[in-house]
Tab-separated table of C-alpha atoms and ligand atoms in Angstrom:
chain	number	residue	atom	x	y	z
A	5	UNK	CA	5.132	45.694	19.772
A	6	UNK	CA	3.046	42.555	21.002
A	7	UNK	CA	4.347	39.149	20.470
A	8	UNK	CA	2.645	36.976	17.959
A	9	UNK	CA	-0.130	35.097	19.221
A	10	UNK	CA	0.586	31.347	18.849
A	11	UNK	CA	-2.604	30.170	20.766
A	12	UNK	CA	-4.495	29.897	17.616
A	13	UNK	CA	-1.717	27.715	16.034
A	14	UNK	CA	-1.604	25.546	19.245
A	15	UNK	CA	-5.182	25.059	19.280
A	16	UNK	CA	-5.348	24.300	15.537
A	17	UNK	CA	-2.726	21.663	15.733
A	18	UNK	CA	-4.437	19.893	18.806
A	19	UNK	CA	-7.358	19.291	16.549
A	20	UNK	CA	-5.128	16.810	14.578
A	21	UNK	CA	-3.869	14.362	17.109
A	22	UNK	CA	-1.480	12.117	15.294
A	23	UNK	CA	-3.031	8.694	14.409
A	24	UNK	CA	0.149	7.194	13.239
A	25	UNK	CA	3.199	7.429	15.367
A	26	UNK	CA	6.606	7.482	13.614
A	27	UNK	CA	9.304	5.435	15.091
A	28	UNK	CA	12.152	7.460	16.616
A	29	UNK	CA	14.571	5.279	14.646
A	30	UNK	CA	13.239	6.225	11.114
A	31	UNK	CA	14.101	5.643	8.671
A	32	UNK	CA	14.732	1.957	9.416
A	33	UNK	CA	16.299	0.822	6.150
A	34	UNK	CA	18.136	2.760	3.518
A	35	UNK	CA	20.563	1.876	0.808
A	36	UNK	CA	23.341	2.160	3.133
A	37	UNK	CA	22.230	-1.145	4.860
A	38	UNK	CA	22.173	-2.932	1.413
A	39	UNK	CA	24.693	-5.969	0.936
A	40	UNK	CA	24.913	-4.819	-2.748
A	41	UNK	CA	25.087	-1.739	-4.692
A	42	UNK	CA	21.656	-0.120	-5.154
A	43	UNK	CA	20.174	3.195	-5.720
A	44	UNK	CA	17.372	3.198	-3.319
A	45	UNK	CA	15.013	1.086	-1.219
A	46	UNK	CA	11.345	1.792	-0.510
A	47	UNK	CA	7.853	0.762	-0.676
A	48	UNK	CA	8.017	-2.745	1.006
A	49	UNK	CA	5.297	-5.310	1.468
A	50	UNK	CA	5.214	-6.807	5.149
A	51	UNK	CA	4.245	-9.994	6.747
A	52	UNK	CA	4.910	-12.054	10.044
A	53	UNK	CA	6.531	-15.490	9.402
A	54	UNK	CA	5.350	-18.382	11.591
A	55	UNK	CA	8.284	-17.917	14.052
A	56	UNK	CA	7.339	-14.324	14.555
A	57	UNK	CA	9.999	-12.836	12.249
A	58	UNK	CA	9.061	-9.657	10.401
A	59	UNK	CA	9.651	-10.117	6.564
A	60	UNK	CA	9.809	-7.113	4.458
A	61	UNK	CA	9.672	-7.552	0.694
A	62	UNK	CA	11.274	-4.307	-0.256
A	63	UNK	CA	11.303	-2.509	-3.671
A	64	UNK	CA	14.856	-2.108	-4.567
A	65	UNK	CA	15.871	0.360	-7.541
A	66	UNK	CA	19.117	-0.147	-9.300
A	67	UNK	CA	21.032	2.653	-11.028
A	68	UNK	CA	19.415	1.740	-14.285
A	69	UNK	CA	16.386	2.929	-12.700
A	70	UNK	CA	14.668	-0.560	-12.785
A	71	UNK	CA	13.267	-2.350	-9.676
A	72	UNK	CA	13.390	-5.674	-8.317
A	73	UNK	CA	12.351	-7.170	-4.990
A	74	UNK	CA	14.541	-8.127	-1.947
A	75	UNK	CA	13.529	-9.605	1.275
A	76	UNK	CA	14.826	-8.388	4.608
A	77	UNK	CA	14.081	-10.198	7.878
A	78	UNK	CA	14.209	-8.989	11.554
A	79	UNK	CA	13.283	-10.458	14.983
A	80	UNK	CA	11.607	-7.401	16.208
A	81	UNK	CA	10.547	-5.672	13.098
A	82	UNK	CA	12.483	-2.527	13.851
A	83	UNK	CA	16.447	-3.273	13.421
A	84	UNK	CA	18.913	-6.270	13.181
A	85	UNK	CA	17.661	-6.653	9.442
A	86	UNK	CA	19.106	-9.708	7.626
A	87	UNK	CA	18.825	-8.784	4.026
A	88	UNK	CA	19.171	-11.213	1.300
A	89	UNK	CA	22.656	-11.005	-0.223
A	90	UNK	CA	21.222	-11.087	-3.760
A	91	UNK	CA	17.811	-9.929	-5.209
A	92	UNK	CA	14.994	-12.228	-4.115
A	93	UNK	CA	12.650	-11.749	-6.968
A	94	UNK	CA	14.114	-10.380	-10.149
A	95	UNK	CA	12.054	-9.221	-13.189
A	96	UNK	CA	12.018	-12.022	-15.728
A	97	UNK	CA	11.269	-10.485	-18.961
A	98	UNK	CA	12.181	-13.492	-21.159
A	99	UNK	CA	9.378	-15.527	-19.776
A	100	UNK	CA	7.025	-12.540	-18.579
A	101	UNK	CA	7.649	-9.738	-21.064
A	102	UNK	CA	5.376	-7.490	-18.948
A	103	UNK	CA	8.349	-7.288	-16.449
A	104	UNK	CA	10.653	-5.551	-18.895
A	105	UNK	CA	10.990	-2.441	-16.938
A	106	UNK	CA	11.028	-3.937	-13.539
A	107	UNK	CA	8.751	-5.052	-10.606
A	108	UNK	CA	7.611	-2.714	-8.091
A	109	UNK	CA	5.515	-2.131	-4.879
A	110	UNK	CA	4.591	-5.662	-3.559
A	111	UNK	CA	1.823	-6.233	-1.327
A	112	UNK	CA	1.618	-9.485	0.743
A	113	UNK	CA	-1.321	-11.539	1.751
A	114	UNK	CA	-1.048	-14.757	3.712
A	115	UNK	CA	-3.816	-16.885	2.382
A	116	UNK	CA	-4.774	-19.690	5.193
A	117	UNK	CA	-6.723	-21.832	2.529
A	118	UNK	CA	-3.659	-22.071	0.280
A	119	UNK	CA	-1.139	-22.078	3.114
A	120	UNK	CA	0.922	-19.568	0.924
A	121	UNK	CA	1.483	-15.893	0.625
A	122	UNK	CA	0.135	-14.199	-2.300
A	123	UNK	CA	2.413	-11.358	-3.482
A	124	UNK	CA	0.731	-8.760	-5.849
A	125	UNK	CA	3.227	-6.493	-7.506
A	126	UNK	CA	3.424	-3.847	-10.273
A	127	UNK	CA	4.995	-5.258	-13.415
A	128	UNK	CA	6.308	-2.283	-15.506
A	129	UNK	CA	5.581	-3.399	-19.174
A	130	UNK	CA	6.167	-1.334	-22.366
A	131	UNK	CA	2.358	-0.616	-22.214
A	132	UNK	CA	2.635	0.856	-18.711
A	133	UNK	CA	2.212	-0.653	-15.296
A	134	UNK	CA	0.195	-3.833	-14.784
A	135	UNK	CA	-0.556	-6.023	-11.710
A	136	UNK	CA	1.143	-9.358	-11.511
A	137	UNK	CA	0.881	-12.340	-8.837
A	138	UNK	CA	3.165	-14.769	-7.599
A	139	UNK	CA	2.570	-17.370	-4.810
A	140	UNK	CA	5.204	-18.379	-2.182
A	141	UNK	CA	5.525	-20.541	0.962
A	142	UNK	CA	8.941	-19.050	2.055
A	143	UNK	CA	10.024	-16.011	0.194
A	144	UNK	CA	12.820	-18.168	-1.603
A	145	UNK	CA	10.893	-19.809	-4.501
A	146	UNK	CA	7.863	-18.200	-5.983
A	147	UNK	CA	5.267	-19.564	-8.472
A	148	UNK	CA	4.505	-16.840	-10.965
A	149	UNK	CA	0.979	-16.324	-12.176
A	150	UNK	CA	2.077	-13.741	-14.559
A	151	UNK	CA	0.015	-10.465	-15.231
A	152	UNK	CA	-3.523	-10.690	-13.903
A	153	UNK	CA	-4.685	-7.035	-14.531
A	154	UNK	CA	-3.308	-5.500	-17.871
A	155	UNK	CA	-1.963	-2.032	-17.999
A	156	UNK	CA	-2.611	0.708	-16.778
A	157	UNK	CA	-3.213	-0.865	-13.405
A	158	UNK	CA	-1.392	-1.085	-10.193
A	159	UNK	CA	-2.071	-0.535	-6.270
A	160	UNK	CA	-3.328	-4.036	-5.744
A	161	UNK	CA	-3.713	-6.553	-3.005
A	162	UNK	CA	-5.576	-9.930	-2.517
A	163	UNK	CA	-8.001	-10.486	0.257
A	164	UNK	CA	-7.020	-13.252	2.441
A	165	UNK	CA	-10.079	-15.423	2.006
A	166	UNK	CA	-12.840	-16.022	-0.666
A	167	UNK	CA	-15.796	-13.748	-0.641
A	168	UNK	CA	-19.067	-15.757	-1.563
A	169	UNK	CA	-16.960	-18.399	-3.238
A	170	UNK	CA	-14.488	-16.212	-5.168
A	171	UNK	CA	-11.031	-14.742	-4.631
A	172	UNK	CA	-11.108	-10.956	-4.498
A	173	UNK	CA	-8.566	-8.490	-5.760
A	174	UNK	CA	-8.258	-4.740	-4.816
A	175	UNK	CA	-6.666	-2.870	-7.757
A	176	UNK	CA	-6.408	0.684	-9.310
A	177	UNK	CA	-7.054	0.779	-13.121
A	178	UNK	CA	-6.424	4.155	-14.715
A	179	UNK	CA	-9.212	5.457	-17.065
A	180	UNK	CA	-9.853	8.849	-18.621
A	181	UNK	CA	-12.473	9.235	-15.780
A	182	UNK	CA	-9.744	9.032	-13.367
A	183	UNK	CA	-7.784	6.669	-10.936
A	184	UNK	CA	-10.193	4.855	-8.626
A	185	UNK	CA	-10.173	1.672	-6.644
A	186	UNK	CA	-11.917	-1.297	-8.057
A	187	UNK	CA	-12.408	-4.857	-7.004
A	188	UNK	CA	-12.546	-7.963	-9.274
A	189	UNK	CA	-13.264	-11.514	-8.395
A	190	UNK	CA	-11.841	-14.928	-9.626
A	191	UNK	CA	-12.595	-18.573	-8.957
A	192	UNK	CA	-9.051	-19.648	-9.550
A	193	UNK	CA	-6.625	-16.647	-9.374
A	194	UNK	CA	-6.155	-16.689	-12.892
A	195	UNK	CA	-9.533	-15.490	-14.563
A	196	UNK	CA	-10.804	-12.473	-13.164
A	197	UNK	CA	-14.120	-10.741	-13.712
A	198	UNK	CA	-17.384	-9.152	-12.056
A	199	UNK	CA	-15.242	-5.865	-11.682
A	200	UNK	CA	-16.770	-3.244	-9.379
A	201	UNK	CA	-15.837	0.177	-8.586
A	202	UNK	CA	-15.077	0.179	-4.863
A	203	UNK	CA	-13.942	3.755	-4.050
A	204	UNK	CA	-13.644	6.818	-6.167
A	205	UNK	CA	-11.054	9.666	-6.153
A	206	UNK	CA	-12.711	12.916	-5.386
A	207	UNK	CA	-12.210	16.082	-7.552
A	208	UNK	CA	-11.320	19.621	-7.526
A	209	UNK	CA	-9.306	20.898	-4.403
A	210	UNK	CA	-9.633	17.682	-2.416
A	211	UNK	CA	-6.508	15.943	-0.926
A	212	UNK	CA	-7.508	12.814	-2.678
A	213	UNK	CA	-8.660	14.302	-5.973
A	214	UNK	CA	-8.354	12.653	-9.144
A	215	UNK	CA	-5.921	9.750	-8.118
A	216	UNK	CA	-6.257	7.290	-5.367
A	217	UNK	CA	-5.014	3.684	-4.669
A	218	UNK	CA	-4.895	0.985	-2.074
A	219	UNK	CA	-2.061	1.176	0.180
A	220	UNK	CA	-1.221	-1.821	2.360
A	221	UNK	CA	-3.657	-4.884	2.187
A	222	UNK	CA	-6.875	-4.299	3.794
A	223	UNK	CA	-7.093	-5.150	7.625
A	224	UNK	CA	-9.895	-7.199	8.792
A	225	UNK	CA	-11.584	-5.945	11.824
A	226	UNK	CA	-14.609	-7.149	13.381
A	227	UNK	CA	-16.465	-3.921	12.177
A	228	UNK	CA	-15.208	-4.241	8.481
A	229	UNK	CA	-12.281	-4.138	6.176
A	230	UNK	CA	-10.189	-1.167	7.363
A	231	UNK	CA	-8.465	0.292	4.207
A	232	UNK	CA	-5.539	2.790	4.055
A	233	UNK	CA	-5.630	4.384	0.682
A	234	UNK	CA	-3.148	7.102	-0.890
A	235	UNK	CA	-4.424	10.212	-2.334
A	236	UNK	CA	-2.370	12.062	-4.818
A	237	UNK	CA	-2.706	15.861	-4.996
A	238	UNK	CA	-1.049	17.615	-8.038
A	239	UNK	CA	0.541	20.811	-7.010
A	240	UNK	CA	2.647	23.369	-9.241
A	241	UNK	CA	5.738	21.840	-7.325
A	242	UNK	CA	4.877	18.114	-7.971
A	243	UNK	CA	2.446	15.370	-6.333
A	244	UNK	CA	1.696	15.172	-2.660
A	245	UNK	CA	1.173	11.488	-1.558
A	246	UNK	CA	-0.925	11.290	1.766
A	247	UNK	CA	-2.984	8.575	3.589
A	248	UNK	CA	-6.747	8.333	4.110
A	249	UNK	CA	-9.019	5.708	5.884
A	250	UNK	CA	-12.230	3.971	4.780
A	251	UNK	CA	-14.187	0.840	6.155
A	252	UNK	CA	-15.823	-1.606	3.931
A	253	UNK	CA	-18.370	-4.355	4.674
A	254	UNK	CA	-16.884	-7.831	5.564
A	255	UNK	CA	-18.873	-10.044	3.323
A	256	UNK	CA	-19.493	-7.438	0.622
A	257	UNK	CA	-16.293	-5.629	0.249
A	258	UNK	CA	-17.261	-3.314	-2.564
A	259	UNK	CA	-19.652	-1.621	-0.106
A	260	UNK	CA	-18.202	1.298	1.698
A	261	UNK	CA	-19.364	1.902	5.233
A	262	UNK	CA	-17.467	4.962	6.006
A	263	UNK	CA	-14.851	7.235	4.473
A	264	UNK	CA	-12.838	9.923	6.252
A	265	UNK	CA	-12.776	13.343	4.756
A	266	UNK	CA	-9.281	14.405	5.807
A	267	UNK	CA	-6.084	12.681	5.348
A	268	UNK	CA	-4.537	10.919	8.246
A	269	UNK	CA	-0.880	11.025	7.403
A	270	UNK	CA	1.221	12.907	5.149
A	271	UNK	CA	5.034	13.789	4.588
A	272	UNK	CA	6.320	15.984	7.460
A	273	UNK	CA	9.722	14.562	8.376
A	274	UNK	CA	12.605	15.520	6.318
A	275	UNK	CA	13.240	11.919	5.098
A	276	UNK	CA	9.459	11.976	3.881
A	277	UNK	CA	9.619	15.422	2.279
A	278	UNK	CA	13.014	15.119	0.582
A	279	UNK	CA	14.387	12.213	-1.678
A	280	UNK	CA	14.356	11.041	-5.111
A	281	UNK	CA	10.470	12.064	-5.196
A	282	UNK	CA	9.794	14.599	-2.651
A	283	UNK	CA	6.699	14.486	-0.352
A	284	UNK	CA	5.800	10.922	-0.661
A	285	UNK	CA	4.607	8.590	2.120
A	286	UNK	CA	3.684	5.135	0.606
A	287	UNK	CA	2.974	2.054	2.727
A	288	UNK	CA	2.601	-1.363	1.159
A	289	UNK	CA	2.384	-3.510	4.249
A	290	UNK	CA	1.762	-3.848	7.821
A	291	UNK	CA	2.062	-6.380	10.715
A	292	UNK	CA	-0.112	-6.774	13.637
A	293	UNK	CA	1.141	-7.182	17.283
A	294	UNK	CA	-0.073	-9.895	19.449
A	295	UNK	CA	-2.419	-7.678	21.187
A	296	UNK	CA	-4.610	-7.650	17.993
A	297	UNK	CA	-4.682	-3.976	18.080
A	298	UNK	CA	-1.200	-2.242	17.395
A	299	UNK	CA	-0.201	-1.941	13.682
A	300	UNK	CA	3.265	-1.563	12.479
A	301	UNK	CA	3.023	-0.004	9.106
A	302	UNK	CA	5.987	0.091	6.807
A	303	UNK	CA	6.110	2.737	4.372
A	304	UNK	CA	8.329	4.096	1.595
A	305	UNK	CA	9.511	7.771	2.170
A	306	UNK	CA	10.362	9.910	-0.654
A	307	UNK	CA	11.101	6.826	-2.890
A	308	UNK	CA	14.280	6.622	-0.946
A	309	UNK	CA	13.962	4.645	2.397
A	310	UNK	CA	11.626	2.559	4.529
A	311	UNK	CA	10.129	3.970	7.631
A	312	UNK	CA	7.805	2.770	10.280
A	313	UNK	CA	4.789	4.055	11.972
A	314	UNK	CA	2.560	2.546	14.648
A	315	UNK	CA	-1.233	2.929	15.037
A	316	UNK	CA	-4.028	1.436	17.173
A	317	UNK	CA	-6.854	-0.374	15.034
A	318	UNK	CA	-9.282	0.915	17.771
A	319	UNK	CA	-8.161	4.421	17.430
A	320	UNK	CA	-8.418	4.386	13.605
A	321	UNK	CA	-12.106	3.006	13.769
A	322	UNK	CA	-12.924	5.654	16.418
A	323	UNK	CA	-11.318	8.499	14.038
A	324	UNK	CA	-13.576	7.029	11.283
A	325	UNK	CA	-16.782	7.178	13.730
A	326	UNK	CA	-15.978	10.743	14.562
A	327	UNK	CA	-14.707	11.966	11.154
A	328	UNK	CA	-16.175	9.459	8.479
A	329	UNK	CA	-19.336	10.034	6.532
A	330	UNK	CA	-21.584	7.556	4.935
A	331	UNK	CA	-22.934	10.101	2.452
A	332	UNK	CA	-19.448	10.172	0.751
A	333	UNK	CA	-19.087	6.484	0.906
A	334	UNK	CA	-18.763	5.933	-2.911
A	335	UNK	CA	-18.433	9.435	-4.638
A	336	UNK	CA	-17.899	13.041	-3.423
A	337	UNK	CA	-21.440	14.449	-3.120
A	338	UNK	CA	-19.941	17.772	-4.320
A	339	UNK	CA	-18.940	16.699	-7.937
B	2	BMA	C1	3.502	5.835	-7.621
B	2	BMA	C2	4.213	4.736	-7.456
B	2	BMA	C3	5.147	4.473	-6.214
B	2	BMA	C4	5.956	5.691	-5.924
B	2	BMA	C5	4.902	7.031	-6.017
B	2	BMA	C6	5.956	8.198	-5.966
B	2	BMA	O1	2.914	6.049	-8.802
B	2	BMA	O2	4.996	4.367	-8.480
B	2	BMA	O3	5.960	3.372	-6.410
B	2	BMA	O4	6.547	5.585	-4.679
B	2	BMA	O5	4.569	7.064	-7.343
B	2	BMA	O6	7.093	8.353	-7.006
């Protein structure tokens, strides 16, 4: 009997060099770290504060099943987290009825013109999830704008500067035609219009068929807005959440310059494969190191914990150059 030939497997796996490297200390935050009783912590927005502290605005789910947001701060973005002793932003259904079933999945954008952070989050209303906005200077007090995109809509982030004089919001409405990424514009962050389709979910057997959504806020590079998006594959044993890459024009962000065909990151580690919801990697935030290239990507793992992966912007762009295709920039040609 001959030994099984592993050459093919090795050659195959070397075709997929990892673009995102998991931190060996993963998961970096779990419910055991929390100063009060919770069910789980996951899907955190991220930003660097002026003194270099990493701030994560974490989605915390209590044992009713409802979520709120709680800030965790760390000098190195990996450990030594100082977690607010009480929820930082609670749903406020009396004044904001759309928050009756909780607030989830924040994305943070620092807006230089306002000298404030814009936090977009999912408000879980009786009519389904919608997009809400709050501004803050310090993650201690917040100015709520309420719901800015009605249900069914989520996975949203604000671009850090105006585009042709208008604020731009990426979001993911759900329609009978599928769940695609859209971009909308506003003169004042309150009134939104000029809605445009930005990136379509593919169809059929594709890893990103039927349902996609923005992951962290777009990353501004000299070549365009680099966007991680998640694709949801429906399988007989549940959904698989994976990440893909696309690049959009800096001054016309609804114009896709390139889209990768394959996913670049998916659930592999045990803490990603097994949890309250199996097989989910769900980043909502990143920070950039001082080198201007290294990204620290914070992602929810299996709706149970927060994990960290690092990637180089240069490598992600090089991967898109090698694997992206312009023909598929808006829609799959094989529909
Ligand atoms: C999505 C969002 C995420 C969640 C994921 C997997 O629709 O609700 O918050 O992590 O499902 O449950």
